[in-house]
mmCIF file of C-alpha atoms and ligand atoms in Angstrom:
data_model
loop_
_atom_site.group_PDB
_atom_site.id
_atom_site.type_symbol
_atom_site.label_atom_id
_atom_site.label_comp_id
_atom_site.label_asym_id
_atom_site.label_seq_id
_atom_site.Cartn_x
_atom_site.Cartn_y
_atom_site.Cartn_z
ATOM 1 C CA MET A 37 0.000 0.000 0.000
ATOM 2 C CA GLU A 38 1.522 3.287 -1.124
ATOM 3 C CA LYS A 39 0.887 6.476 0.841
ATOM 4 C CA ARG A 40 0.004 9.451 -1.381
ATOM 5 C CA GLU A 41 -0.767 13.133 -0.692
ATOM 6 C CA GLU A 42 -2.594 14.386 2.388
ATOM 7 C CA LEU A 43 -6.355 14.684 1.969
ATOM 8 C CA TYR A 44 -7.139 16.359 5.297
ATOM 9 C CA ALA A 45 -5.425 17.310 8.549
ATOM 10 C CA GLY A 46 -7.874 17.185 11.445
ATOM 11 C CA LYS A 47 -7.266 18.079 15.075
ATOM 12 C CA ALA A 48 -5.997 14.629 16.056
ATOM 13 C CA LYS A 49 -5.551 12.657 12.839
ATOM 14 C CA SER A 50 -4.178 13.253 9.358
ATOM 15 C CA VAL A 51 -5.822 11.502 6.419
ATOM 16 C CA TYR A 52 -3.872 10.397 3.330
ATOM 17 C CA TYR A 53 -4.842 9.097 -0.089
ATOM 18 C CA THR A 54 -3.329 5.784 -1.157
ATOM 19 C CA ASP A 55 -2.686 4.143 -4.536
ATOM 20 C CA ASP A 56 -6.104 2.477 -4.072
ATOM 21 C CA ALA A 57 -8.899 5.042 -4.707
ATOM 22 C CA ASP A 58 -11.150 3.153 -2.255
ATOM 23 C CA LYS A 59 -8.721 3.267 0.691
ATOM 24 C CA LEU A 60 -7.294 5.949 2.978
ATOM 25 C CA ILE A 61 -4.582 5.969 5.620
ATOM 26 C CA LEU A 62 -5.455 7.461 9.012
ATOM 27 C CA HIS A 63 -2.425 8.747 10.902
ATOM 28 C CA TYR A 64 -3.149 9.148 14.599
ATOM 29 C CA ARG A 65 -1.047 12.061 15.900
ATOM 30 C CA ASN A 66 -0.080 12.898 19.472
ATOM 31 C CA ASP A 67 -2.034 16.167 19.254
ATOM 32 C CA THR A 68 -4.752 16.363 21.864
ATOM 33 C CA SER A 69 -7.350 19.098 21.651
ATOM 34 C CA ALA A 70 -10.339 20.224 23.666
ATOM 35 C CA PHE A 71 -12.841 23.067 23.632
ATOM 36 C CA ASP A 72 -12.963 23.169 19.803
ATOM 37 C CA GLY A 73 -9.199 23.400 19.510
ATOM 38 C CA ALA A 74 -8.756 26.178 22.103
ATOM 39 C CA LYS A 75 -6.610 23.843 24.233
ATOM 40 C CA ILE A 76 -4.007 21.815 22.334
ATOM 41 C CA GLU A 77 -1.104 19.720 23.648
ATOM 42 C CA GLN A 78 1.193 17.006 22.383
ATOM 43 C CA LEU A 79 0.902 13.882 24.504
ATOM 44 C CA ASP A 80 3.706 11.402 23.981
ATOM 45 C CA ARG A 81 2.543 7.930 22.764
ATOM 46 C CA LYS A 82 -1.129 8.952 22.437
ATOM 47 C CA GLY A 83 -1.149 8.511 18.640
ATOM 48 C CA GLU A 84 0.105 4.954 18.886
ATOM 49 C CA ILE A 85 -2.207 4.005 21.753
ATOM 50 C CA ASN A 86 -5.284 5.413 20.005
ATOM 51 C CA ASN A 87 -4.418 3.771 16.688
ATOM 52 C CA LYS A 88 -4.090 0.340 18.299
ATOM 53 C CA PHE A 89 -7.066 0.961 20.606
ATOM 54 C CA SER A 90 -9.400 1.883 17.756
ATOM 55 C CA ALA A 91 -8.225 -1.070 15.614
ATOM 56 C CA PHE A 92 -8.962 -3.437 18.524
ATOM 57 C CA ILE A 93 -12.461 -2.004 19.075
ATOM 58 C CA MET A 94 -13.292 -1.939 15.352
ATOM 59 C CA GLU A 95 -12.339 -5.627 15.080
ATOM 60 C CA LYS A 96 -14.603 -6.500 18.043
ATOM 61 C CA LEU A 97 -17.464 -4.525 16.477
ATOM 62 C CA GLU A 98 -16.939 -6.108 13.061
ATOM 63 C CA ALA A 99 -17.061 -9.558 14.682
ATOM 64 C CA ALA A 100 -20.362 -8.575 16.310
ATOM 65 C CA GLY A 101 -21.863 -7.609 12.951
ATOM 66 C CA VAL A 102 -21.216 -3.858 12.813
ATOM 67 C CA PRO A 103 -19.750 -2.936 9.398
ATOM 68 C CA THR A 104 -16.667 -0.775 10.005
ATOM 69 C CA HIS A 105 -14.195 1.040 7.754
ATOM 70 C CA HIS A 106 -11.235 -0.707 9.416
ATOM 71 C CA GLU A 107 -8.984 -2.719 7.090
ATOM 72 C CA GLY A 108 -5.884 -3.192 9.234
ATOM 73 C CA LEU A 109 -2.957 -1.662 11.112
ATOM 74 C CA LEU A 110 -0.156 -0.374 8.868
ATOM 75 C CA SER A 111 2.275 0.921 11.492
ATOM 76 C CA ALA A 112 2.307 2.037 15.122
ATOM 77 C CA GLU A 113 0.379 5.221 14.326
ATOM 78 C CA GLU A 114 -1.322 4.379 11.022
ATOM 79 C CA SER A 115 -4.318 2.332 9.906
ATOM 80 C CA LEU A 116 -5.772 1.519 6.513
ATOM 81 C CA VAL A 117 -9.503 2.231 6.143
ATOM 82 C CA LYS A 118 -12.190 2.251 3.490
ATOM 83 C CA LYS A 119 -12.664 5.737 2.027
ATOM 84 C CA LEU A 120 -16.145 6.672 3.195
ATOM 85 C CA ASP A 121 -18.376 9.487 2.069
ATOM 86 C CA MET A 122 -18.843 10.793 5.625
ATOM 87 C CA PHE A 123 -22.120 12.182 6.930
ATOM 88 C CA PRO A 124 -21.418 15.577 8.603
ATOM 89 C CA ILE A 125 -23.048 14.191 11.738
ATOM 90 C CA GLU A 126 -21.967 12.881 15.136
ATOM 91 C CA CYS A 127 -24.049 10.237 16.911
ATOM 92 C CA VAL A 128 -23.831 10.314 20.709
ATOM 93 C CA VAL A 129 -25.208 7.722 23.121
ATOM 94 C CA ARG A 130 -25.230 8.403 26.850
ATOM 95 C CA ASN A 131 -25.560 5.683 29.490
ATOM 96 C CA ILE A 132 -24.836 8.096 32.338
ATOM 97 C CA ALA A 133 -25.589 11.845 32.376
ATOM 98 C CA THR A 134 -22.463 13.992 32.648
ATOM 99 C CA GLY A 135 -20.784 16.856 30.777
ATOM 100 C CA SER A 136 -22.754 19.233 28.577
ATOM 101 C CA ILE A 137 -26.123 17.501 29.020
ATOM 102 C CA THR A 138 -26.207 18.162 32.764
ATOM 103 C CA LYS A 139 -25.842 21.908 32.154
ATOM 104 C CA ARG A 140 -28.174 21.968 29.143
ATOM 105 C CA LEU A 141 -31.009 20.121 30.886
ATOM 106 C CA GLY A 142 -30.235 20.917 34.525
ATOM 107 C CA VAL A 143 -29.981 17.230 35.457
ATOM 108 C CA GLU A 144 -27.851 15.682 38.173
ATOM 109 C CA ASP A 145 -24.323 14.623 37.214
ATOM 110 C CA GLY A 146 -23.677 10.880 37.311
ATOM 111 C CA ILE A 147 -27.224 9.485 37.105
ATOM 112 C CA SER A 148 -27.778 6.318 35.048
ATOM 113 C CA LEU A 149 -29.983 6.647 31.995
ATOM 114 C CA ASN A 150 -32.404 3.773 31.390
ATOM 115 C CA PRO A 151 -32.965 3.628 28.522
ATOM 116 C CA PRO A 152 -29.760 5.273 27.293
ATOM 117 C CA THR A 153 -30.326 8.497 25.382
ATOM 118 C CA PHE A 154 -29.256 9.412 21.846
ATOM 119 C CA GLU A 155 -28.319 12.757 20.307
ATOM 120 C CA PHE A 156 -27.219 13.991 16.883
ATOM 121 C CA PHE A 157 -24.690 16.826 16.519
ATOM 122 C CA LEU A 158 -23.635 18.662 13.373
ATOM 123 C CA LYS A 159 -19.902 18.347 12.644
ATOM 124 C CA ASN A 160 -19.026 22.020 12.436
ATOM 125 C CA ASP A 161 -16.238 23.420 14.629
ATOM 126 C CA GLU A 162 -17.043 27.071 13.792
ATOM 127 C CA LEU A 163 -20.548 26.554 15.137
ATOM 128 C CA HIS A 164 -19.224 24.433 18.045
ATOM 129 C CA ASP A 165 -20.948 21.241 16.830
ATOM 130 C CA PRO A 166 -24.570 22.255 17.565
ATOM 131 C CA MET A 167 -27.118 19.621 18.561
ATOM 132 C CA ILE A 168 -29.551 18.841 15.713
ATOM 133 C CA ASN A 169 -32.568 16.577 15.264
ATOM 134 C CA GLU A 170 -33.750 14.224 12.524
ATOM 135 C CA TYR A 171 -35.879 16.933 10.908
ATOM 136 C CA HIS A 172 -32.788 19.148 10.505
ATOM 137 C CA ILE A 173 -30.897 16.216 8.982
ATOM 138 C CA ARG A 174 -33.667 15.518 6.457
ATOM 139 C CA SER A 175 -34.506 19.151 5.632
ATOM 140 C CA PHE A 176 -30.892 20.127 5.019
ATOM 141 C CA GLY A 177 -30.102 16.880 3.197
ATOM 142 C CA TRP A 178 -27.299 15.758 5.528
ATOM 143 C CA ALA A 179 -28.627 12.168 5.381
ATOM 144 C CA ASP A 180 -31.805 10.396 4.245
ATOM 145 C CA ASP A 181 -34.330 8.431 6.333
ATOM 146 C CA GLU A 182 -32.684 5.097 5.680
ATOM 147 C CA ALA A 183 -29.260 6.382 6.723
ATOM 148 C CA ILE A 184 -30.690 8.034 9.858
ATOM 149 C CA GLU A 185 -32.333 4.772 10.927
ATOM 150 C CA LYS A 186 -29.168 2.787 10.176
ATOM 151 C CA MET A 187 -26.948 5.186 12.159
ATOM 152 C CA LYS A 188 -29.258 4.920 15.181
ATOM 153 C CA GLU A 189 -29.493 1.132 14.903
ATOM 154 C CA LEU A 190 -25.716 0.697 14.612
ATOM 155 C CA THR A 191 -24.934 3.220 17.358
ATOM 156 C CA PHE A 192 -27.137 1.289 19.809
ATOM 157 C CA LYS A 193 -25.690 -2.025 18.633
ATOM 158 C CA VAL A 194 -22.222 -0.620 19.408
ATOM 159 C CA ASN A 195 -23.579 0.235 22.871
ATOM 160 C CA ASP A 196 -24.656 -3.377 23.499
ATOM 161 C CA VAL A 197 -21.246 -4.724 22.463
ATOM 162 C CA LEU A 198 -19.076 -2.129 24.197
ATOM 163 C CA THR A 199 -20.953 -1.680 27.479
ATOM 164 C CA LYS A 200 -20.399 -5.424 27.994
ATOM 165 C CA LEU A 201 -16.763 -5.358 26.837
ATOM 166 C CA PHE A 202 -15.920 -2.537 29.282
ATOM 167 C CA ASP A 203 -18.151 -3.850 32.085
ATOM 168 C CA ASP A 204 -16.225 -7.152 31.999
ATOM 169 C CA VAL A 205 -13.069 -5.256 33.042
ATOM 170 C CA GLY A 206 -14.675 -2.994 35.645
ATOM 171 C CA LEU A 207 -15.267 0.046 33.438
ATOM 172 C CA LEU A 208 -18.418 2.077 32.865
ATOM 173 C CA LEU A 209 -18.981 3.283 29.301
ATOM 174 C CA VAL A 210 -20.542 6.630 30.225
ATOM 175 C CA ASP A 211 -21.020 8.093 26.733
ATOM 176 C CA TYR A 212 -19.412 8.136 23.290
ATOM 177 C CA LYS A 213 -19.489 9.688 19.844
ATOM 178 C CA LEU A 214 -19.558 7.818 16.531
ATOM 179 C CA GLU A 215 -19.295 8.941 12.915
ATOM 180 C CA PHE A 216 -20.636 7.067 9.905
ATOM 181 C CA GLY A 217 -20.188 7.209 6.138
ATOM 182 C CA ARG A 218 -21.254 5.526 2.938
ATOM 183 C CA PHE A 219 -19.156 3.132 0.823
ATOM 184 C CA GLN A 220 -20.541 1.459 -2.295
ATOM 185 C CA GLY A 221 -24.114 2.055 -1.109
ATOM 186 C CA GLN A 222 -23.658 0.632 2.392
ATOM 187 C CA ILE A 223 -23.340 2.482 5.727
ATOM 188 C CA TYR A 224 -20.133 1.870 7.675
ATOM 189 C CA LEU A 225 -18.835 3.009 11.044
ATOM 190 C CA GLY A 226 -15.916 5.361 10.356
ATOM 191 C CA ASP A 227 -13.490 7.598 12.236
ATOM 192 C CA GLU A 228 -12.336 6.136 15.582
ATOM 193 C CA PHE A 229 -13.360 4.675 18.901
ATOM 194 C CA THR A 230 -10.815 5.755 21.516
ATOM 195 C CA PRO A 231 -10.799 7.449 24.934
ATOM 196 C CA ASP A 232 -10.585 10.740 22.984
ATOM 197 C CA GLY A 233 -14.229 10.371 21.962
ATOM 198 C CA CYS A 234 -15.866 8.596 24.861
ATOM 199 C CA ARG A 235 -16.051 8.675 28.634
ATOM 200 C CA LEU A 236 -14.921 5.694 30.704
ATOM 201 C CA TRP A 237 -15.056 5.530 34.495
ATOM 202 C CA ASP A 238 -13.698 2.890 36.866
ATOM 203 C CA VAL A 239 -16.805 1.161 38.223
ATOM 204 C CA GLU A 240 -15.548 1.102 41.842
ATOM 205 C CA THR A 241 -13.873 4.488 42.210
ATOM 206 C CA ARG A 242 -15.525 6.384 39.306
ATOM 207 C CA LYS A 243 -12.007 7.562 38.382
ATOM 208 C CA LYS A 244 -12.093 9.160 34.913
ATOM 209 C CA LEU A 245 -10.000 7.254 32.375
ATOM 210 C CA ASP A 246 -10.691 9.288 29.224
ATOM 211 C CA LYS A 247 -10.160 12.713 27.643
ATOM 212 C CA ASP A 248 -11.891 14.459 30.552
ATOM 213 C CA ARG A 249 -8.500 14.077 32.315
ATOM 214 C CA PHE A 250 -7.111 16.411 29.634
ATOM 215 C CA ARG A 251 -10.143 18.742 29.508
ATOM 216 C CA GLN A 252 -10.109 19.147 33.287
ATOM 217 C CA GLY A 253 -6.297 19.256 33.685
ATOM 218 C CA LEU A 254 -6.264 16.157 35.914
ATOM 219 C CA GLY A 255 -2.964 14.814 34.476
ATOM 220 C CA GLY A 256 -2.108 11.195 33.735
ATOM 221 C CA VAL A 257 -3.991 11.275 30.430
ATOM 222 C CA VAL A 258 -1.874 8.804 28.454
ATOM 223 C CA GLU A 259 -1.464 6.583 31.522
ATOM 224 C CA ALA A 260 -5.257 6.391 31.812
ATOM 225 C CA TYR A 261 -5.654 5.469 28.118
ATOM 226 C CA GLU A 262 -2.970 2.801 28.602
ATOM 227 C CA GLU A 263 -4.723 1.418 31.649
ATOM 228 C CA VAL A 264 -7.964 1.004 29.707
ATOM 229 C CA ALA A 265 -6.083 -0.556 26.775
ATOM 230 C CA HIS A 266 -4.383 -3.057 29.100
ATOM 231 C CA ARG A 267 -7.608 -3.958 30.880
ATOM 232 C CA ILE A 268 -9.481 -4.776 27.650
ATOM 233 C CA GLY A 269 -6.490 -6.573 26.127
ATOM 234 C CA VAL A 270 -5.169 -4.232 23.429
ATOM 235 C CA ASP A 271 -1.669 -5.286 22.323
ATOM 236 C CA LEU A 272 0.441 -2.124 22.703
ATOM 237 C CA THR A 273 3.780 -3.712 21.830
HETATM 238 P P1 ATP B 778 -13.305 16.103 15.303
HETATM 239 O O1 ATP B 778 -12.149 16.051 16.238
HETATM 240 O O2 ATP B 778 -14.385 17.065 15.708
HETATM 241 O O3 ATP B 778 -13.862 14.725 14.960
HETATM 242 P P2 ATP B 778 -11.482 16.553 13.143
HETATM 243 O O4 ATP B 778 -11.835 16.662 11.690
HETATM 244 O O5 ATP B 778 -10.511 17.513 13.654
HETATM 245 O O6 ATP B 778 -12.817 16.681 13.919
HETATM 246 P P3 ATP B 778 -9.776 14.194 13.165
HETATM 247 O O7 ATP B 778 -10.019 12.908 13.846
HETATM 248 O O8 ATP B 778 -8.533 14.928 13.490
HETATM 249 O O9 ATP B 778 -11.087 15.034 13.467
HETATM 250 O O10 ATP B 778 -9.792 14.017 11.589
HETATM 251 C C1 ATP B 778 -10.167 12.866 10.964
HETATM 252 C C2 ATP B 778 -11.142 13.203 9.838
HETATM 253 O O11 ATP B 778 -11.252 12.072 8.968
HETATM 254 C C3 ATP B 778 -12.542 13.525 10.340
HETATM 255 O O12 ATP B 778 -13.048 14.641 9.640
HETATM 256 C C4 ATP B 778 -13.342 12.251 9.993
HETATM 257 O O13 ATP B 778 -14.703 12.548 9.739
HETATM 258 C C5 ATP B 778 -12.627 11.779 8.744
HETATM 259 N N1 ATP B 778 -12.705 10.328 8.527
HETATM 260 C C6 ATP B 778 -12.595 9.352 9.442
HETATM 261 N N2 ATP B 778 -12.706 8.122 8.898
HETATM 262 C C7 ATP B 778 -12.890 8.315 7.572
HETATM 263 C C8 ATP B 778 -13.075 7.440 6.445
HETATM 264 N N3 ATP B 778 -13.094 6.121 6.607
HETATM 265 N N4 ATP B 778 -13.249 7.998 5.222
HETATM 266 C C9 ATP B 778 -13.238 9.339 5.058
HETATM 267 N N5 ATP B 778 -13.054 10.214 6.073
HETATM 268 C C10 ATP B 778 -12.878 9.728 7.318
HETATM 269 P P1 TYD B 779 -20.593 15.957 25.365
HETATM 270 O O1 TYD B 779 -21.221 15.680 26.667
HETATM 271 O O2 TYD B 779 -21.304 16.804 24.380
HETATM 272 O O3 TYD B 779 -19.179 16.506 25.659
HETATM 273 P P2 TYD B 779 -18.850 17.803 26.518
HETATM 274 O O4 TYD B 779 -19.321 17.564 27.887
HETATM 275 O O5 TYD B 779 -17.354 17.819 26.401
HETATM 276 O O6 TYD B 779 -19.550 18.916 25.810
HETATM 277 O O7 TYD B 779 -20.179 14.602 24.574
HETATM 278 C C1 TYD B 779 -20.615 13.323 24.892
HETATM 279 C C2 TYD B 779 -19.565 12.315 24.501
HETATM 280 O O8 TYD B 779 -19.302 12.340 23.099
HETATM 281 C C3 TYD B 779 -18.218 12.555 25.163
HETATM 282 O O9 TYD B 779 -17.654 11.275 25.444
HETATM 283 C C4 TYD B 779 -17.381 13.235 24.114
HETATM 284 C C5 TYD B 779 -17.972 12.721 22.818
HETATM 285 N N1 TYD B 779 -17.979 13.758 21.773
HETATM 286 C C6 TYD B 779 -16.838 13.942 21.015
HETATM 287 O O10 TYD B 779 -15.817 13.241 21.204
HETATM 288 N N2 TYD B 779 -16.838 14.897 20.044
HETATM 289 C C7 TYD B 779 -17.919 15.655 19.802
HETATM 290 O O11 TYD B 779 -17.871 16.537 18.904
HETATM 291 C C8 TYD B 779 -19.100 15.462 20.587
HETATM 292 C C9 TYD B 779 -20.342 16.282 20.373
HETATM 293 C C10 TYD B 779 -19.087 14.499 21.558
#
């Protein structure tokens, strides 16, 4: 697989064309950002941990019947993926209320949500990723009915698989964000699943083991990601 020119440099990953028009390379960088890029730091080893972490999760999801863009690891910080036509939408599931929702709705931090709740956000940094609903998605043509239903179905299926995977090692999957895209007419899970885009708490101590450590300046960010990776069995060698 030959790496070609850069297609896009995001806040945490760079995306490259390859000699196969259907495939892209995702390069996970050490850059860590929060508050729409207002806080940015380089965290040693984060790129490698997230690359291997996401590959591990994508393989588990694929095995459980969730179509994912993941093709394979190429190097410590790079993965090969299907080139998706991404929907400009983020799908968020929350099993526990924390973060922005507690302020927005005035609800208590840390309460369990049964059933879990689901939200769509528009991928638009300038507008600070505003929350949108299905009518917005249809009216503005960001996705059609079939795609909306599929994204919801797959996002909840991911919840079934991953709440169990993390629960088995004493971790609570509090909430997470997924992105989807289209490839040859089918909807696939794209982007990443890492502690950069979800919240994970130790079930006993409720210690935060995700990007909130960075957002809140708690320190030990990479160590927390590594701890989660070790607990679920990601090979970091
Ligand atoms: P954010 O952090 O808000 O997700 P970003 O664009 O800065 O935004 P990065 O992870 O740095 O995020 O960049 C990766 C980009 O690659 C994202 O825009 C994502 O939607 C896109 N992407 C991920 N997987 C694929 C794929 N399989 N095909 C095409 N684009 C993809
Ligand atoms: P949210 O509560 O909106 O985050 P915050 O409290 O920082 O505003 O997000 C819920 C979960 O989804 C959380 O694990 C972070 C993740 N997420 C992202 O990674 N990127 C996003 O753009 C959004 C909207 C959420």
